[in-house]
Coordinates of C-alpha atoms in Angstrom, one line a residue:
Chain A
M165 CA 218.6 169.3 104.9
P166 CA 216.3 169.4 101.9
R167 CA 217.4 167.9 98.6
R168 CA 216.8 169.9 95.5
I169 CA 215.1 168.1 92.5
T170 CA 213.9 169.8 89.3
A171 CA 214.0 166.9 86.9
F172 CA 210.7 165.3 85.8
S173 CA 212.5 162.1 85.3
N174 CA 213.5 161.8 89.0
P175 CA 212.1 158.6 90.4
L176 CA 210.6 160.4 93.5
V177 CA 208.8 162.8 91.2
K178 CA 207.5 160.0 89.0
S179 CA 206.4 158.0 92.0
A180 CA 204.6 161.0 93.5
R181 CA 203.0 161.8 90.1
S182 CA 201.7 158.2 89.8
L183 CA 199.6 158.8 93.0
R184 CA 197.2 161.1 91.0
E185 CA 195.9 157.9 89.5
K186 CA 194.0 155.1 91.4
K187 CA 196.4 152.5 90.0
G188 CA 199.4 154.3 91.5
R189 CA 197.7 154.7 94.9
R190 CA 196.8 151.1 95.0
L191 CA 200.3 150.0 94.2
E192 CA 202.0 152.4 96.6
R193 CA 199.4 152.7 99.4
R194 CA 200.2 156.4 99.5
F195 CA 198.3 159.5 98.4
L196 CA 198.8 163.2 97.7
A197 CA 197.6 166.2 99.6
E198 CA 198.5 169.8 98.6
G199 CA 198.5 173.3 99.9
L200 CA 199.8 174.9 103.0
R201 CA 196.4 175.0 104.7
I202 CA 195.7 171.3 104.3
L203 CA 199.2 170.2 105.2
T204 CA 199.2 172.4 108.2
E205 CA 195.9 171.0 109.3
A206 CA 197.3 167.5 108.8
R207 CA 200.4 168.4 110.9
E208 CA 198.2 169.7 113.7
A209 CA 196.2 166.5 113.6
G210 CA 199.5 164.5 114.0
R211 CA 199.7 163.4 110.3
L212 CA 203.0 164.2 108.5
P213 CA 203.8 163.4 104.9
E214 CA 206.6 160.9 104.3
T215 CA 207.8 163.3 101.6
I216 CA 207.1 167.0 101.1
F217 CA 207.8 168.9 97.9
F218 CA 208.0 172.6 98.3
A219 CA 208.6 175.5 95.9
A220 CA 212.0 177.1 96.2
D221 CA 210.4 180.5 96.1
S222 CA 208.3 179.8 99.1
A223 CA 211.1 178.2 101.2
A224 CA 211.2 181.2 103.6
H225 CA 207.4 181.1 104.4
P226 CA 207.2 180.3 108.1
L227 CA 204.5 177.7 107.6
V228 CA 206.7 176.0 104.9
T229 CA 209.6 176.0 107.3
T230 CA 207.6 174.5 110.1
L231 CA 206.3 171.7 107.8
V232 CA 209.7 171.0 106.4
D233 CA 211.3 170.8 109.8
A234 CA 208.6 168.6 111.1
V235 CA 208.9 166.2 108.2
E236 CA 212.6 165.9 108.5
A237 CA 212.5 165.6 112.3
A238 CA 210.1 162.6 111.8
G239 CA 212.6 161.0 109.4
G240 CA 210.7 162.0 106.2
E241 CA 212.2 163.7 103.2
A242 CA 211.9 167.3 102.2
I243 CA 212.5 168.2 98.5
E244 CA 212.9 171.7 97.3
T245 CA 211.7 172.0 93.7
D246 CA 210.2 174.4 91.2
R247 CA 206.7 175.4 90.1
D248 CA 206.8 173.2 87.0
I249 CA 207.2 170.1 89.1
L250 CA 204.6 171.2 91.5
H251 CA 202.3 171.9 88.6
K252 CA 202.9 168.3 87.4
L253 CA 202.2 166.9 90.8
S254 CA 199.1 169.0 91.6
G255 CA 197.6 169.1 88.1
K256 CA 196.6 172.7 88.7
D257 CA 197.7 175.7 86.5
N258 CA 198.4 177.7 89.6
P259 CA 200.0 175.0 91.9
Q260 CA 200.1 175.2 95.6
A261 CA 203.5 175.9 97.3
V262 CA 203.6 172.4 98.9
V263 CA 202.6 168.9 98.0
G264 CA 202.9 166.0 100.5
V265 CA 203.0 162.3 99.9
F266 CA 201.2 160.5 102.8
A267 CA 200.8 156.9 103.7
E268 CA 197.2 155.8 103.5
F269 CA 195.5 155.4 106.8
D270 CA 194.0 152.3 108.3
T271 CA 190.3 152.2 107.3
A272 CA 189.2 149.1 109.2
L273 CA 185.8 149.4 110.8
E274 CA 187.2 147.9 113.9
A275 CA 189.4 151.0 114.5
I276 CA 186.3 153.1 115.0
D277 CA 185.4 154.0 118.6
R278 CA 181.8 155.0 118.2
S279 CA 181.6 156.5 121.7
A280 CA 184.1 159.2 120.6
A281 CA 181.4 161.3 118.9
P282 CA 177.7 161.8 118.9
I283 CA 177.3 161.8 115.1
W284 CA 178.8 159.5 112.5
L285 CA 178.3 159.9 108.7
V286 CA 177.8 156.8 106.6
A287 CA 177.8 156.9 102.8
E288 CA 176.8 154.1 100.5
R289 CA 178.1 153.8 96.9
L290 CA 179.0 157.5 96.9
R291 CA 180.5 157.9 93.4
D292 CA 181.5 161.6 93.3
P293 CA 184.9 162.3 94.9
G294 CA 183.9 166.0 95.4
N295 CA 180.8 164.9 97.3
L296 CA 183.0 162.5 99.4
G297 CA 185.4 165.3 100.4
T298 CA 182.6 167.8 101.0
I299 CA 180.9 165.3 103.4
L300 CA 184.2 164.9 105.3
R301 CA 184.4 168.7 105.6
T302 CA 180.8 168.8 106.9
G303 CA 181.6 166.0 109.3
D304 CA 184.4 168.0 110.8
A305 CA 182.1 171.1 111.2
V306 CA 179.3 169.2 113.0
G307 CA 181.7 167.4 115.3
A308 CA 181.1 164.1 113.7
G309 CA 183.6 161.3 114.5
G310 CA 184.1 160.3 111.0
L311 CA 182.9 158.9 107.7
I312 CA 182.1 155.2 107.0
L313 CA 182.1 154.3 103.3
I314 CA 179.9 151.4 102.4
D315 CA 180.3 149.1 99.4
D316 CA 181.9 150.7 96.3
C317 CA 182.5 154.4 96.9
A318 CA 184.8 156.9 95.3
D319 CA 188.4 156.7 96.5
P320 CA 188.7 158.9 99.6
F321 CA 192.5 159.3 98.9
G322 CA 192.0 160.6 95.4
V323 CA 193.2 164.1 94.6
E324 CA 189.7 165.6 94.2
A325 CA 188.3 164.1 97.4
V326 CA 191.3 165.2 99.4
R327 CA 191.0 168.7 98.0
A328 CA 187.3 169.0 98.7
S329 CA 187.8 167.8 102.3
M330 CA 189.8 170.9 103.0
G331 CA 191.9 169.0 105.5
A332 CA 189.0 167.1 107.2
L333 CA 190.5 163.9 105.8
F334 CA 193.1 164.3 108.5
T335 CA 190.8 165.1 111.4
Q336 CA 187.9 162.7 110.7
R337 CA 188.1 158.9 111.2
L338 CA 187.6 157.1 107.9
A339 CA 186.5 153.5 107.5
Q340 CA 185.5 151.4 104.5
A341 CA 183.3 148.3 104.8
R342 CA 180.8 146.1 103.0
W343 CA 177.2 146.5 104.2
E344 CA 177.4 142.9 105.5
E345 CA 180.2 143.9 107.7
F346 CA 178.8 147.3 108.7
L347 CA 175.4 146.2 109.9
P348 CA 176.5 143.5 112.4
W349 CA 179.2 145.9 113.7
L350 CA 176.6 148.7 114.2
R351 CA 174.2 146.4 116.0
A352 CA 176.9 145.1 118.3
G353 CA 176.8 148.4 120.2
P354 CA 174.7 151.5 120.8
G355 CA 173.7 153.6 117.7
L356 CA 170.7 154.9 116.0
L357 CA 170.8 154.3 112.2
A358 CA 169.0 157.2 110.4
G359 CA 168.6 156.7 106.7
L360 CA 167.9 159.5 104.2
A361 CA 165.3 158.1 101.7
L362 CA 163.1 159.9 99.2
D363 CA 160.2 157.9 100.4
G364 CA 161.2 158.2 104.0
S365 CA 158.2 157.9 106.3
E366 CA 159.1 160.9 108.5
D367 CA 160.2 164.5 108.0
F368 CA 163.8 164.8 108.9
R369 CA 163.0 167.0 111.9
A370 CA 160.4 164.6 113.4
P371 CA 162.5 161.9 115.1
R372 CA 164.2 162.4 118.4
F373 CA 167.8 161.6 117.6
T374 CA 170.0 160.0 120.3
A375 CA 173.8 159.8 120.4
P376 CA 175.5 158.2 118.6
T377 CA 173.4 158.8 115.5
F378 CA 174.7 157.2 112.3
I379 CA 173.4 159.2 109.3
L380 CA 173.2 157.0 106.2
V381 CA 173.1 158.5 102.7
G382 CA 172.9 156.5 99.5
N383 CA 174.2 156.6 96.0
E384 CA 173.8 159.9 94.1
A385 CA 171.6 158.6 91.3
Q386 CA 169.8 155.7 93.0
G387 CA 169.6 156.5 96.7
L388 CA 169.6 153.7 99.2
P389 CA 168.8 150.1 98.2
P390 CA 165.4 149.2 99.7
A391 CA 166.9 146.5 102.0
Y392 CA 169.4 149.0 103.4
A393 CA 166.6 151.5 104.0
A394 CA 164.6 148.8 105.7
A395 CA 167.4 148.1 108.1
C396 CA 167.4 151.7 109.4
D397 CA 165.9 152.6 112.8
V398 CA 164.3 155.7 111.2
R399 CA 163.9 156.6 107.5
V400 CA 163.6 160.3 107.0
R401 CA 163.0 162.5 104.0
I402 CA 164.0 166.1 103.4
P403 CA 161.0 168.0 102.0
M404 CA 161.4 169.2 98.4
L405 CA 158.9 171.7 97.0
G406 CA 160.2 172.1 93.5
K407 CA 160.4 170.1 90.3
A408 CA 163.6 168.2 91.1
D409 CA 163.3 164.9 92.9
S410 CA 166.5 164.9 94.9
L411 CA 169.2 167.0 96.5
N412 CA 172.9 166.8 96.0
A413 CA 174.1 164.0 98.3
A414 CA 176.6 166.2 100.2
V415 CA 173.9 168.9 100.6
A416 CA 171.3 166.4 101.9
T417 CA 173.9 164.9 104.3
A418 CA 174.7 168.4 105.7
V419 CA 171.1 169.5 106.1
M420 CA 170.4 166.3 108.0
A421 CA 173.6 166.5 110.1
Y422 CA 172.8 170.0 111.3
E423 CA 169.4 168.9 112.4
V424 CA 170.9 166.1 114.4
L425 CA 173.5 168.4 115.8
G426 CA 170.8 171.0 116.8
Q427 CA 169.0 168.3 118.7
L428 CA 172.0 166.6 120.4
N429 CA 173.9 169.8 121.2
P430 CA 171.4 172.7 121.2
G431 CA 174.0 174.9 122.9
A432 CA 176.2 174.7 119.8
A433 CA 173.5 175.2 117.3
Chain B
M85 CA 162.1 165.6 59.9
P86 CA 165.4 165.3 61.6
R87 CA 168.6 165.7 59.6
R88 CA 171.4 163.3 60.0
I89 CA 174.9 164.6 60.7
T90 CA 177.9 162.6 61.7
A91 CA 180.8 164.8 60.5
F92 CA 182.8 166.6 63.1
S93 CA 183.5 169.3 60.5
N94 CA 179.8 170.1 60.2
P95 CA 179.3 173.8 61.1
L96 CA 176.4 173.0 63.4
V97 CA 178.5 170.6 65.3
K98 CA 181.4 173.0 65.5
S99 CA 179.2 175.8 66.6
A100 CA 177.6 173.6 69.4
R101 CA 181.1 172.4 70.4
S102 CA 182.3 176.0 70.8
L103 CA 179.6 176.5 73.6
R104 CA 181.7 174.3 75.9
E105 CA 184.0 177.3 76.3
K106 CA 183.1 180.7 77.7
K107 CA 184.3 182.5 74.6
G108 CA 181.9 180.6 72.4
R109 CA 179.0 181.2 74.7
R110 CA 179.7 184.9 74.9
L111 CA 179.8 185.1 71.1
E112 CA 176.7 183.0 70.5
R113 CA 174.6 183.9 73.6
R114 CA 173.7 180.2 73.7
F115 CA 174.6 177.3 75.9
L116 CA 174.5 173.5 76.1
A117 CA 172.4 171.2 78.3
E118 CA 172.6 167.5 78.1
G119 CA 170.7 164.4 79.2
L120 CA 167.1 163.3 78.9
R121 CA 166.3 164.2 82.4
I122 CA 167.5 167.8 82.2
L123 CA 166.0 168.4 78.8
T124 CA 162.7 166.9 79.8
E125 CA 162.7 169.1 82.9
A126 CA 163.4 172.1 80.6
R127 CA 160.6 171.2 78.3
E128 CA 158.2 170.9 81.2
A129 CA 159.3 174.4 82.3
G130 CA 158.5 175.7 78.8
R131 CA 162.2 175.9 77.7
L132 CA 163.0 174.2 74.4
P133 CA 166.4 174.0 72.8
E134 CA 166.9 175.7 69.4
T135 CA 168.8 172.6 68.3
I136 CA 168.7 169.1 69.7
F137 CA 171.3 166.5 68.9
F138 CA 170.2 162.9 69.7
A139 CA 171.8 159.5 69.3
A140 CA 170.5 157.4 66.4
D141 CA 170.4 154.4 68.7
S142 CA 168.0 156.1 71.1
A143 CA 165.7 157.7 68.5
A144 CA 162.9 155.3 69.5
H145 CA 163.0 156.3 73.2
P146 CA 159.6 157.9 74.0
L147 CA 161.2 160.8 75.9
V148 CA 163.5 161.4 72.9
T149 CA 160.6 161.3 70.5
T150 CA 158.7 163.8 72.6
L151 CA 161.6 166.2 72.8
V152 CA 162.4 166.0 69.0
D153 CA 158.7 166.5 68.1
A154 CA 158.5 169.5 70.5
V155 CA 161.6 171.1 69.1
E156 CA 160.5 170.7 65.5
A157 CA 157.0 172.0 66.3
A158 CA 158.5 175.1 67.8
G159 CA 160.6 175.7 64.7
G160 CA 163.8 174.3 66.1
E161 CA 166.2 171.8 64.5
A162 CA 166.5 168.1 65.4
I163 CA 169.7 166.4 64.4
E164 CA 170.2 162.7 64.5
T165 CA 173.9 161.8 65.1
D166 CA 176.1 159.2 66.7
R167 CA 177.8 158.6 70.0
D168 CA 181.1 160.0 68.8
I169 CA 179.6 163.4 68.1
L170 CA 177.7 163.4 71.4
H171 CA 180.9 162.5 73.2
K172 CA 182.5 165.5 71.5
L173 CA 179.7 167.8 72.5
S174 CA 179.3 166.6 76.1
G175 CA 182.9 165.9 76.9
K176 CA 182.0 162.8 78.8
D177 CA 183.3 159.3 78.1
N178 CA 179.8 158.0 78.4
P179 CA 177.7 160.7 76.7
Q180 CA 174.1 161.3 77.2
A181 CA 171.5 160.4 74.5
V182 CA 170.6 164.1 73.9
V183 CA 172.4 167.4 73.9
G184 CA 170.4 170.7 73.4
V185 CA 171.6 174.1 72.3
F186 CA 169.6 176.8 74.2
A187 CA 169.4 180.5 73.9
E188 CA 170.7 182.2 77.0
F189 CA 168.0 183.7 79.3
D190 CA 167.4 187.2 80.2
T191 CA 169.3 187.7 83.5
A192 CA 168.2 191.3 84.3
L193 CA 167.4 192.0 87.9
E194 CA 164.3 193.9 86.8
A195 CA 162.8 190.7 85.5
I196 CA 162.6 189.3 89.1
D197 CA 159.2 189.4 90.8
R198 CA 160.2 189.1 94.4
S199 CA 156.7 188.4 95.6
A200 CA 156.7 185.1 93.6
A201 CA 158.5 183.2 96.3
P202 CA 159.3 183.4 100.0
I203 CA 163.0 182.6 99.6
W204 CA 165.6 184.0 97.2
L205 CA 169.2 182.9 97.1
V206 CA 172.0 185.4 96.4
A207 CA 175.6 184.5 95.8
E208 CA 178.5 186.9 95.7
R209 CA 181.6 186.1 93.7
L210 CA 180.8 182.4 93.7
R211 CA 183.7 180.9 91.7
D212 CA 183.0 177.2 91.5
P213 CA 180.5 176.2 88.8
G214 CA 179.6 173.0 90.6
N215 CA 178.6 175.1 93.7
L216 CA 176.6 177.4 91.5
G217 CA 174.6 174.6 89.9
T218 CA 174.2 172.8 93.3
I219 CA 172.8 176.1 94.8
L220 CA 170.3 176.3 91.9
R221 CA 169.3 172.7 92.6
T222 CA 168.8 173.5 96.3
G223 CA 166.8 176.6 95.4
D224 CA 164.4 174.5 93.5
A225 CA 164.0 172.1 96.4
V226 CA 163.3 174.7 99.0
G227 CA 160.8 176.5 96.8
A228 CA 163.1 179.5 96.2
G229 CA 162.2 181.9 93.4
G230 CA 165.7 181.9 92.0
L231 CA 169.3 182.8 92.3
I232 CA 170.8 186.3 92.0
L233 CA 174.5 186.3 91.2
I234 CA 176.4 189.3 92.5
D235 CA 179.6 190.7 91.0
D236 CA 182.0 188.2 89.2
C237 CA 180.6 184.7 89.6
A238 CA 181.2 181.6 87.6
D239 CA 179.2 181.4 84.4
P240 CA 175.7 179.9 85.2
F241 CA 175.5 178.7 81.5
G242 CA 178.8 176.7 81.7
V243 CA 178.5 173.0 81.2
E244 CA 179.5 172.1 84.7
A245 CA 177.0 174.5 86.3
V246 CA 174.2 173.4 84.1
R247 CA 175.0 169.8 84.9
A248 CA 175.2 170.3 88.7
S249 CA 171.8 172.2 88.6
M250 CA 170.1 169.0 87.4
G251 CA 167.6 171.0 85.5
A252 CA 167.0 173.7 88.1
L253 CA 168.6 176.2 85.8
F254 CA 165.3 176.0 83.8
T255 CA 162.9 176.2 86.8
Q256 CA 164.6 178.9 88.9
R257 CA 164.8 182.5 87.9
L258 CA 168.4 183.7 87.3
A259 CA 169.7 187.2 87.6
Q260 CA 173.2 188.7 87.4
A261 CA 173.9 192.2 88.9
R262 CA 176.6 194.3 90.5
W263 CA 176.2 194.9 94.2
E264 CA 175.6 198.6 93.5
E265 CA 172.6 197.6 91.4
F266 CA 171.4 194.9 93.7
L267 CA 171.2 196.8 97.0
P268 CA 169.0 199.7 95.8
W269 CA 166.8 197.2 94.0
L270 CA 166.4 195.1 97.2
R271 CA 165.6 198.2 99.3
A272 CA 163.0 199.4 96.9
G273 CA 160.6 196.7 98.1
P274 CA 160.0 194.2 100.9
G275 CA 162.8 191.8 101.8
L276 CA 165.0 190.6 104.6
L277 CA 168.6 190.3 103.7
A278 CA 170.2 187.6 105.7
G279 CA 174.0 187.2 105.2
L280 CA 176.0 184.1 106.1
A281 CA 179.2 185.3 107.8
L282 CA 181.8 183.4 109.8
D283 CA 181.7 186.2 112.4
G284 CA 178.0 186.5 112.2
S285 CA 176.5 187.9 115.4
E286 CA 173.7 185.3 115.7
D287 CA 173.3 181.6 115.3
F288 CA 171.5 180.9 112.0
R289 CA 168.4 179.6 113.9
A290 CA 168.0 182.6 116.1
P291 CA 166.4 185.3 113.8
R292 CA 162.7 185.2 112.9
F293 CA 162.8 185.2 109.2
T294 CA 160.1 186.8 107.2
A295 CA 159.1 186.4 103.5
P296 CA 160.7 187.2 101.3
T297 CA 164.1 186.4 102.8
F298 CA 167.1 186.9 100.6
I299 CA 169.9 184.5 101.7
L300 CA 173.3 186.0 100.9
V301 CA 176.4 183.8 100.7
G302 CA 179.9 185.0 99.8
N303 CA 182.9 183.9 97.9
E304 CA 184.2 180.4 98.7
A305 CA 187.6 181.5 100.0
Q306 CA 187.0 184.9 101.4
G307 CA 183.3 185.0 102.4
L308 CA 181.4 188.3 102.2
P309 CA 183.2 191.6 102.0
P310 CA 182.7 193.5 105.3
A311 CA 180.7 196.3 103.7
Y312 CA 178.3 193.7 102.1
A313 CA 177.9 191.9 105.5
A314 CA 177.2 195.3 107.2
A315 CA 174.4 196.0 104.7
C316 CA 172.5 192.9 105.7
D317 CA 169.5 193.0 108.1
V318 CA 170.9 190.0 109.9
R319 CA 174.3 188.4 109.9
V320 CA 174.2 184.7 110.9
R321 CA 176.7 182.1 111.5
I322 CA 176.4 178.3 111.2
P323 CA 178.1 176.7 114.2
M324 CA 181.3 174.8 113.4
L325 CA 182.7 172.4 116.1
G326 CA 185.8 171.1 114.3
K327 CA 189.1 172.2 113.0
A328 CA 188.0 173.7 109.7
D329 CA 186.9 177.3 109.6
S330 CA 184.3 177.1 106.9
L331 CA 181.7 174.9 105.2
N332 CA 181.5 174.4 101.4
A333 CA 179.5 177.3 100.1
A334 CA 176.7 175.2 98.6
V335 CA 176.4 173.2 101.8
A336 CA 176.2 176.4 103.9
T337 CA 173.5 177.9 101.6
A338 CA 171.4 174.7 101.9
V339 CA 171.7 174.4 105.7
M340 CA 170.5 178.0 106.0
A341 CA 167.8 177.7 103.3
Y342 CA 166.2 174.7 105.1
E343 CA 166.2 176.7 108.3
V344 CA 164.4 179.5 106.6
L345 CA 162.0 177.1 104.9
G346 CA 161.2 175.4 108.2
Q347 CA 160.3 178.8 109.7
L348 CA 158.3 180.2 106.8
N349 CA 156.6 177.0 105.8
P350 CA 156.6 174.7 108.9
G351 CA 154.0 172.5 107.2
A352 CA 156.4 171.6 104.4
A353 CA 159.4 170.9 106.7

């Protein structure tokens, strides 16, 4: 049976609100996800929030009912509230009907089973949370297994990254590792490491990719460090005909991922 | 000779600051662009700001000197200021060394010469300014002629769109039109209209594209209206293997644009 809370000063509200900031997430090891679409996708992927806040005026919506029942059946807490509180939690003028508080996932590299998918995405010092979420969303679309974040990336559990992932945060595997951990792990099994580099020696359509291919993209402003590029099995460039010298990192990753998908799974593409 | 201004209350500062909001831009028909990289790209494309604000502590930077000289030679105004004012203009904690005030361009459809490029990007009700800027940036990279905005899109002269375009706003043609204007204009000359649609009848690699190809992408949440999709010469879909039912709009545009580029200009790709 849902509780009803409409006071900003309620400790559950304050605790959830703190997860909008990195400090709060680090302390609690929890994060926020919002919206019926994303929470339903999470539920279908077997991920339920520990706490769900829902708008009283949407309590009769069948997707809300399903979510609330599922959270309570799993021992979580459902909290009926109002749009003011949801606005405070989501930070949006026009808040979603539901906001969930989730426990952070395990992001250990060792939890990755590379044979589970033909494509894996790997991002190095990716700083923009929107790019991070968009890359997760692209990974879902190309049937990638997940995203491996190398060195100091944006927080994948931040509000903006979760939002941009459109639910893919819950369907893709997610790992975080230092380069010195990643490279030995990669080399301990099968895998073609394909780095995107502005001075890549081959056009991105030239190599014959083999599964699993790990697509490595570097920092938005600086690209891959030379030593990282040198460790790749192939270094490819995406042609650029204009004045600009680079593509958006999420765009470059997607163009490359669809080329690899087209080669590995021509029936799908 | 640059003037020195460090008062927030100065009318030039207040007027420039007002361009961060849509209301101010509509009133002044001007917009802001910031950063040495973007302003240098603009200068090389023949676009100079009417007013340039630059940080006193970067006045000796050769790119700053070049910009200031060019603006003054063209009859514009150069204003030496401090980081506090630049912070106020750019809205960033770590402001760029230069901020320029530019006159808005002509965005009439009639100004477009379709024979100038083999690819044109067309976006319908694109609402996210980051997506809009990223699509301009991709257009530059694939050698597109420009971006045509259909119906009610985000403002291409907004700070976030300009920033995401990374200077491509100054190298790509830009037009804004209603669908009822666009379609007759398109049909009055050569051009293949290729729409991205979730229920597209063909895989995006299947058609043989011919120059000029106009790539049409729809609203982020709703995609193309059925009537717009029906008016396309080809309706293509990008395969999606996962749980999500769509790609980010800027990502989808780029994946499609690189396919068209690869067909029309196989030497480049």
